[in-house]
């Protein structure tokens, strides 16, 4: 596994890893180009603090400024700054139950290259070998571009401890307590960030998607699982113990089907792909193979199938209403591969949300947005950028070094 | 109503109402006395920024510093600063369905005087006259202390728009769209803050109670209603449209009793005082008069009564588990007048929480804490202090002025 030739030089560092500098950088990343005073306005920092923070970022090449124009004569430099996209690259990988989706993203988190690799064996060692292979491929592409790769982000579904770089429990992969960050660092030599996949996608939505400019929103993903990323007071909610956004395990019906978590009537036990497939099989007697098959049966009007989607839509709508009643987000974004079936349960999702949202919580803007798996991988790259610019996030550097020693 | 002699002089202002100054002040309020460097450490602000912010606060008498000691010789003043409790007073009033509880709190939000006034008529005009009476009484006490009253906080259950000072909907009072802030300013001349009662209590818990030092916690109140205040990333969640923390309207059973909100099986429809009373009446045939009567029947072992409490405990436990699964708080504090019955459903609350908490979310520290209505009124005073020190909260000043004109 040492064939990836881990770099022995110290990793390149971002200047002044303070919360304020990270906030300034992400503000320019999301909204730039911006003048220093526009940055100050958006961050509630003083113009002096912004000017001071921007200087070393320009010197190190992370931010760029167009040629000084006439406005400079008025005092503080007035020309806008922007992130220099070509200054650095990051690898982001999303693991599903059966494939890896990897992207090479620039410092503006734009996808330069995307690759898919099938996963045949969910064993951590096997997945790790495939991760190493994908990282190697993407780094070869980066060498062609002549730009350094400064971090690796890995997005995995389930209970993930980002601070520790550990996957505590991932049902789709069948993992428990896998020190993925440490292992991935050992094979790549890169600083590694491991994050729950929905939270990683939420970071991308916050920076570049339907969450830009919002302090409070929820991203609800439907498909193999039912997940939720929450942004409250401008920051992604991680949970004091690593668990948050578990909309799939809101139990809405004591008489409902048993969930893999052991309880009855969880949203996921009614509305996830597998639950829908099983219920259609049970109702119709047809051996439904997968979600696409189920959608096909529904579209062909097979009796009883539409009702299963309707029940799934109601469960999702009730889950979203619960999120809205507790947090009162400005917006709820519905996404995930389950959107392929959206027309089959859209009315139930919206109708049930409206019925269960309490008072003004119903004013929340609920919308759908297609986000293919490349966007999830981009979210993984975004977490790597986040770790790179923030000193408050522990990355797999020392851990990995210890593992190699 | 002008007999309260509204002051015509401009209200006394807090120096430099910026988020940073408010944060410094509340940090000293919660944790003081603190040295400037301790404040800087806790707020992640620079020592220079703290020193600069503290200076005018000391000059205006809001903060106090003990006599300069020898440590000053080492550079920056090292002696601790503390809030000068006697510098200002605030009135906080909590309205229940049948009484007003008012307190006169000092700048450290310590209760100096507490008063109760019965409410015989929930009509807004009648309640307002009682509020005016209570404020007048408490201001007479303040005159005796020779300290100015600088704000009034009103805590009301239901859907409250703090920014507008409006009670949009309060089921217990039967109010809809009452411009309480404007009206209370007109009769008191004080800057008025109107807040949802559970959120007001949450502010007091965050500053002085079981939430001190926590960035993420929930306060769940059980009794006449089932409410929840959430602190996420260090700030109380208000909801983009004024609704948040509606744990009482998490619908957990499609076959459950009908809730006043129109849905079936809400936590509140199973576990609020009225729901428990009604269900015991229905089960036993005894005409139960109120919560105290219900508790008495349970303690006397009347058949069927314990089971009603058990079901209520399970509903509350599932509600708390949902809160924990969605945002992963460090702690959940259970309070409210319903704690009088806590021994009757404690096991069910804890057992159901443990069963429904997903993965590590179960590590959340769930504890009870008795908070009498005076503490709720203190929470109302805390919101008035909050408004006084923060420029980002709109208070009923200009509105009130317009109303008087």
PDB file of C-alpha atoms in Angstrom, chain B residues 170-296:
ATOM      1  CA  UNK B 170     -51.435  31.914  22.272  1.00  0.00           C
ATOM      2  CA  UNK B 171     -53.858  29.037  22.877  1.00  0.00           C
ATOM      3  CA  UNK B 172     -53.804  29.345  26.680  1.00  0.00           C
ATOM      4  CA  UNK B 173     -54.773  33.005  26.524  1.00  0.00           C
ATOM      5  CA  UNK B 174     -56.888  32.604  23.407  1.00  0.00           C
ATOM      6  CA  UNK B 175     -54.986  35.434  21.696  1.00  0.00           C
ATOM      7  CA  UNK B 176     -54.347  35.978  18.010  1.00  0.00           C
ATOM      8  CA  UNK B 177     -52.175  38.788  16.624  1.00  0.00           C
ATOM      9  CA  UNK B 178     -51.931  40.910  19.734  1.00  0.00           C
ATOM     10  CA  UNK B 179     -49.363  43.741  19.429  1.00  0.00           C
ATOM     11  CA  UNK B 180     -48.385  43.231  23.046  1.00  0.00           C
ATOM     12  CA  UNK B 181     -45.034  45.034  22.819  1.00  0.00           C
ATOM     13  CA  UNK B 182     -46.567  48.204  21.450  1.00  0.00           C
ATOM     14  CA  UNK B 183     -49.431  48.138  23.939  1.00  0.00           C
ATOM     15  CA  UNK B 184     -47.196  47.433  26.938  1.00  0.00           C
ATOM     16  CA  UNK B 185     -44.816  50.192  25.896  1.00  0.00           C
ATOM     17  CA  UNK B 186     -47.746  52.603  25.698  1.00  0.00           C
ATOM     18  CA  UNK B 187     -48.770  51.894  29.300  1.00  0.00           C
ATOM     19  CA  UNK B 188     -45.278  51.621  30.796  1.00  0.00           C
ATOM     20  CA  UNK B 189     -43.037  53.895  28.764  1.00  0.00           C
ATOM     21  CA  UNK B 190     -40.391  51.158  29.000  1.00  0.00           C
ATOM     22  CA  UNK B 191     -38.610  49.440  26.137  1.00  0.00           C
ATOM     23  CA  UNK B 192     -40.519  46.154  25.854  1.00  0.00           C
ATOM     24  CA  UNK B 193     -39.348  42.719  24.719  1.00  0.00           C
ATOM     25  CA  UNK B 194     -41.973  40.064  24.048  1.00  0.00           C
ATOM     26  CA  UNK B 195     -40.750  36.490  23.842  1.00  0.00           C
ATOM     27  CA  UNK B 196     -42.128  32.979  23.852  1.00  0.00           C
ATOM     28  CA  UNK B 197     -42.062  31.871  27.492  1.00  0.00           C
ATOM     29  CA  UNK B 198     -40.015  28.700  26.953  1.00  0.00           C
ATOM     30  CA  UNK B 199     -37.418  30.591  24.920  1.00  0.00           C
ATOM     31  CA  UNK B 200     -37.235  33.227  27.666  1.00  0.00           C
ATOM     32  CA  UNK B 201     -36.657  30.524  30.274  1.00  0.00           C
ATOM     33  CA  UNK B 202     -34.017  29.029  27.983  1.00  0.00           C
ATOM     34  CA  UNK B 203     -32.108  32.325  28.014  1.00  0.00           C
ATOM     35  CA  UNK B 204     -32.072  32.257  31.824  1.00  0.00           C
ATOM     36  CA  UNK B 205     -30.900  28.632  31.799  1.00  0.00           C
ATOM     37  CA  UNK B 206     -28.172  29.492  29.296  1.00  0.00           C
ATOM     38  CA  UNK B 207     -26.924  32.439  31.338  1.00  0.00           C
ATOM     39  CA  UNK B 208     -27.349  31.158  34.881  1.00  0.00           C
ATOM     40  CA  UNK B 209     -28.784  27.654  34.943  1.00  0.00           C
ATOM     41  CA  UNK B 210     -28.035  24.146  33.743  1.00  0.00           C
ATOM     42  CA  UNK B 211     -27.021  25.445  30.297  1.00  0.00           C
ATOM     43  CA  UNK B 212     -24.064  27.575  31.449  1.00  0.00           C
ATOM     44  CA  UNK B 213     -20.982  26.732  29.391  1.00  0.00           C
ATOM     45  CA  UNK B 214     -22.871  24.529  26.913  1.00  0.00           C
ATOM     46  CA  UNK B 215     -23.060  25.407  23.236  1.00  0.00           C
ATOM     47  CA  UNK B 216     -25.896  22.958  22.518  1.00  0.00           C
ATOM     48  CA  UNK B 217     -28.710  22.056  24.864  1.00  0.00           C
ATOM     49  CA  UNK B 218     -32.462  21.677  24.994  1.00  0.00           C
ATOM     50  CA  UNK B 219     -34.871  22.700  27.717  1.00  0.00           C
ATOM     51  CA  UNK B 220     -38.059  20.626  27.654  1.00  0.00           C
ATOM     52  CA  UNK B 221     -40.970  21.893  29.724  1.00  0.00           C
ATOM     53  CA  UNK B 222     -43.844  19.651  30.687  1.00  0.00           C
ATOM     54  CA  UNK B 223     -47.139  20.733  32.208  1.00  0.00           C
ATOM     55  CA  UNK B 224     -50.025  22.689  30.708  1.00  0.00           C
ATOM     56  CA  UNK B 225     -48.158  22.441  27.409  1.00  0.00           C
ATOM     57  CA  UNK B 226     -45.084  20.539  26.260  1.00  0.00           C
ATOM     58  CA  UNK B 227     -42.495  23.061  25.107  1.00  0.00           C
ATOM     59  CA  UNK B 228     -38.860  23.089  24.132  1.00  0.00           C
ATOM     60  CA  UNK B 229     -36.170  25.742  23.981  1.00  0.00           C
ATOM     61  CA  UNK B 230     -33.141  24.906  21.855  1.00  0.00           C
ATOM     62  CA  UNK B 231     -29.651  26.369  22.049  1.00  0.00           C
ATOM     63  CA  UNK B 232     -27.570  25.481  18.987  1.00  0.00           C
ATOM     64  CA  UNK B 233     -24.069  26.799  18.382  1.00  0.00           C
ATOM     65  CA  UNK B 234     -24.411  28.928  21.497  1.00  0.00           C
ATOM     66  CA  UNK B 235     -27.592  30.747  20.521  1.00  0.00           C
ATOM     67  CA  UNK B 236     -31.293  30.232  21.221  1.00  0.00           C
ATOM     68  CA  UNK B 237     -33.092  28.962  18.108  1.00  0.00           C
ATOM     69  CA  UNK B 238     -35.926  31.341  17.247  1.00  0.00           C
ATOM     70  CA  UNK B 239     -37.038  29.935  13.890  1.00  0.00           C
ATOM     71  CA  UNK B 240     -37.018  31.850  10.618  1.00  0.00           C
ATOM     72  CA  UNK B 241     -40.753  32.444  10.954  1.00  0.00           C
ATOM     73  CA  UNK B 242     -40.953  32.633  14.754  1.00  0.00           C
ATOM     74  CA  UNK B 243     -41.763  28.948  15.309  1.00  0.00           C
ATOM     75  CA  UNK B 244     -39.155  26.619  16.843  1.00  0.00           C
ATOM     76  CA  UNK B 245     -38.935  23.999  19.570  1.00  0.00           C
ATOM     77  CA  UNK B 246     -42.469  22.715  18.982  1.00  0.00           C
ATOM     78  CA  UNK B 247     -41.741  19.336  20.564  1.00  0.00           C
ATOM     79  CA  UNK B 248     -45.376  19.216  21.691  1.00  0.00           C
ATOM     80  CA  UNK B 249     -46.504  18.941  18.088  1.00  0.00           C
ATOM     81  CA  UNK B 250     -44.286  16.091  17.027  1.00  0.00           C
ATOM     82  CA  UNK B 251     -46.912  13.590  15.900  1.00  0.00           C
ATOM     83  CA  UNK B 252     -45.917  10.162  17.159  1.00  0.00           C
ATOM     84  CA  UNK B 253     -49.050   8.098  16.667  1.00  0.00           C
ATOM     85  CA  UNK B 254     -51.521   8.299  13.757  1.00  0.00           C
ATOM     86  CA  UNK B 255     -54.007   6.435  15.961  1.00  0.00           C
ATOM     87  CA  UNK B 256     -53.513   8.772  18.936  1.00  0.00           C
ATOM     88  CA  UNK B 257     -55.901  11.359  20.368  1.00  0.00           C
ATOM     89  CA  UNK B 258     -56.747  14.485  18.359  1.00  0.00           C
ATOM     90  CA  UNK B 259     -54.629  17.508  19.292  1.00  0.00           C
ATOM     91  CA  UNK B 260     -55.895  21.091  19.462  1.00  0.00           C
ATOM     92  CA  UNK B 261     -53.678  21.720  16.390  1.00  0.00           C
ATOM     93  CA  UNK B 262     -55.936  19.368  14.434  1.00  0.00           C
ATOM     94  CA  UNK B 263     -53.506  16.459  13.986  1.00  0.00           C
ATOM     95  CA  UNK B 264     -53.607  13.139  15.765  1.00  0.00           C
ATOM     96  CA  UNK B 265     -51.130  11.757  18.266  1.00  0.00           C
ATOM     97  CA  UNK B 266     -49.066  14.888  19.006  1.00  0.00           C
ATOM     98  CA  UNK B 267     -46.874  14.588  22.128  1.00  0.00           C
ATOM     99  CA  UNK B 268     -48.951  17.338  23.716  1.00  0.00           C
ATOM    100  CA  UNK B 269     -52.221  15.510  22.975  1.00  0.00           C
ATOM    101  CA  UNK B 270     -50.916  12.596  25.056  1.00  0.00           C
ATOM    102  CA  UNK B 271     -48.722  14.182  27.714  1.00  0.00           C
ATOM    103  CA  UNK B 272     -49.952  17.698  28.535  1.00  0.00           C
ATOM    104  CA  UNK B 273     -51.902  18.165  31.785  1.00  0.00           C
ATOM    105  CA  UNK B 274     -55.267  18.516  30.044  1.00  0.00           C
ATOM    106  CA  UNK B 275     -54.658  15.378  27.951  1.00  0.00           C
ATOM    107  CA  UNK B 276     -53.769  13.373  31.050  1.00  0.00           C
ATOM    108  CA  UNK B 277     -56.803  14.677  32.953  1.00  0.00           C
ATOM    109  CA  UNK B 278     -59.145  13.901  30.053  1.00  0.00           C
ATOM    110  CA  UNK B 279     -57.742  10.449  29.543  1.00  0.00           C
ATOM    111  CA  UNK B 280     -57.992   9.531  33.220  1.00  0.00           C
ATOM    112  CA  UNK B 281     -61.558  10.809  33.273  1.00  0.00           C
ATOM    113  CA  UNK B 282     -62.324   8.688  30.223  1.00  0.00           C
ATOM    114  CA  UNK B 283     -60.610   5.605  31.628  1.00  0.00           C
ATOM    115  CA  UNK B 284     -61.822   5.687  35.221  1.00  0.00           C
ATOM    116  CA  UNK B 285     -65.121   7.485  34.963  1.00  0.00           C
ATOM    117  CA  UNK B 286     -63.958   9.847  37.744  1.00  0.00           C
ATOM    118  CA  UNK B 287     -64.503  13.534  36.890  1.00  0.00           C
ATOM    119  CA  UNK B 288     -60.877  14.634  37.296  1.00  0.00           C
ATOM    120  CA  UNK B 289     -60.677  18.360  37.947  1.00  0.00           C
ATOM    121  CA  UNK B 290     -57.042  19.215  37.332  1.00  0.00           C
ATOM    122  CA  UNK B 291     -53.454  17.968  37.242  1.00  0.00           C
ATOM    123  CA  UNK B 292     -53.135  17.902  41.032  1.00  0.00           C
ATOM    124  CA  UNK B 293     -56.251  15.745  41.251  1.00  0.00           C
ATOM    125  CA  UNK B 294     -54.860  13.391  38.604  1.00  0.00           C
ATOM    126  CA  UNK B 295     -51.552  13.060  40.472  1.00  0.00           C
ATOM    127  CA  UNK B 296     -53.452  12.343  43.669  1.00  0.00           C
TER     128      UNK B 296
END
